[in-house]
PDB file of C-alpha atoms in Angstrom:
ATOM      1  CA  MET A 180      14.498  40.108  75.319  1.00 55.00           C
ATOM      2  CA  VAL A 181      17.451  41.787  73.661  1.00 66.00           C
ATOM      3  CA  LYS A 182      18.831  42.936  77.013  1.00 71.00           C
ATOM      4  CA  THR A 183      18.711  39.440  78.507  1.00 71.00           C
ATOM      5  CA  ARG A 184      20.267  38.064  75.353  1.00 72.00           C
ATOM      6  CA  ARG A 185      23.136  40.533  75.611  1.00 73.00           C
ATOM      7  CA  LYS A 186      23.629  39.662  79.261  1.00 76.00           C
ATOM      8  CA  LYS A 187      23.812  35.983  78.374  1.00 77.00           C
ATOM      9  CA  TYR A 188      26.519  36.684  75.813  1.00 78.00           C
ATOM     10  CA  ILE A 189      28.513  38.721  78.323  1.00 79.00           C
ATOM     11  CA  THR A 190      28.350  35.981  80.957  1.00 86.00           C
ATOM     12  CA  ASN A 191      29.330  33.460  78.295  1.00 87.00           C
ATOM     13  CA  ASP A 192      32.428  35.514  77.434  1.00 89.00           C
ATOM     14  CA  VAL A 193      33.332  35.761  81.110  1.00 90.00           C
ATOM     15  CA  MET A 194      33.050  32.011  81.555  1.00 92.00           C
ATOM     16  CA  TYR A 195      35.151  31.485  78.436  1.00 93.00           C
ATOM     17  CA  LEU A 196      37.872  33.805  79.725  1.00 94.00           C
ATOM     18  CA  PHE A 197      37.732  32.147  83.138  1.00 95.00           C
ATOM     19  CA  CYS A 198      38.179  28.705  81.545  1.00 94.00           C
ATOM     20  CA  ILE A 199      41.174  29.928  79.528  1.00 96.00           C
ATOM     21  CA  SER A 200      42.857  31.488  82.560  1.00 96.00           C
ATOM     22  CA  TYR A 201      42.202  28.325  84.581  1.00 95.00           C
ATOM     23  CA  ARG A 202      43.748  26.165  81.853  1.00 95.00           C
ATOM     24  CA  LEU A 203      46.783  28.426  81.641  1.00 95.00           C
ATOM     25  CA  GLN A 204      47.215  28.200  85.409  1.00 95.00           C
ATOM     26  CA  MET A 205      47.114  24.401  85.275  1.00 94.00           C
ATOM     27  CA  ILE A 206      49.687  24.367  82.456  1.00 91.00           C
ATOM     28  CA  THR A 207      52.071  26.644  84.346  1.00 90.00           C
ATOM     29  CA  ARG A 208      51.633  24.527  87.483  1.00 89.00           C
ATOM     30  CA  ASN A 209      52.417  21.333  85.576  1.00 82.00           C
ATOM     31  CA  ARG A 210      55.540  22.931  84.092  1.00 78.00           C
ATOM     32  CA  LYS A 211      56.813  23.742  87.562  1.00 68.00           C
TER      33      LYS A 211
END
């Protein structure tokens, strides 16, 4: 149970980082 929980948190962090990078890319594209 703990292991799966940890994995979930890790994937959540990855998705969060991915969303941030995606947003930054869109912002830079709009600036151009």
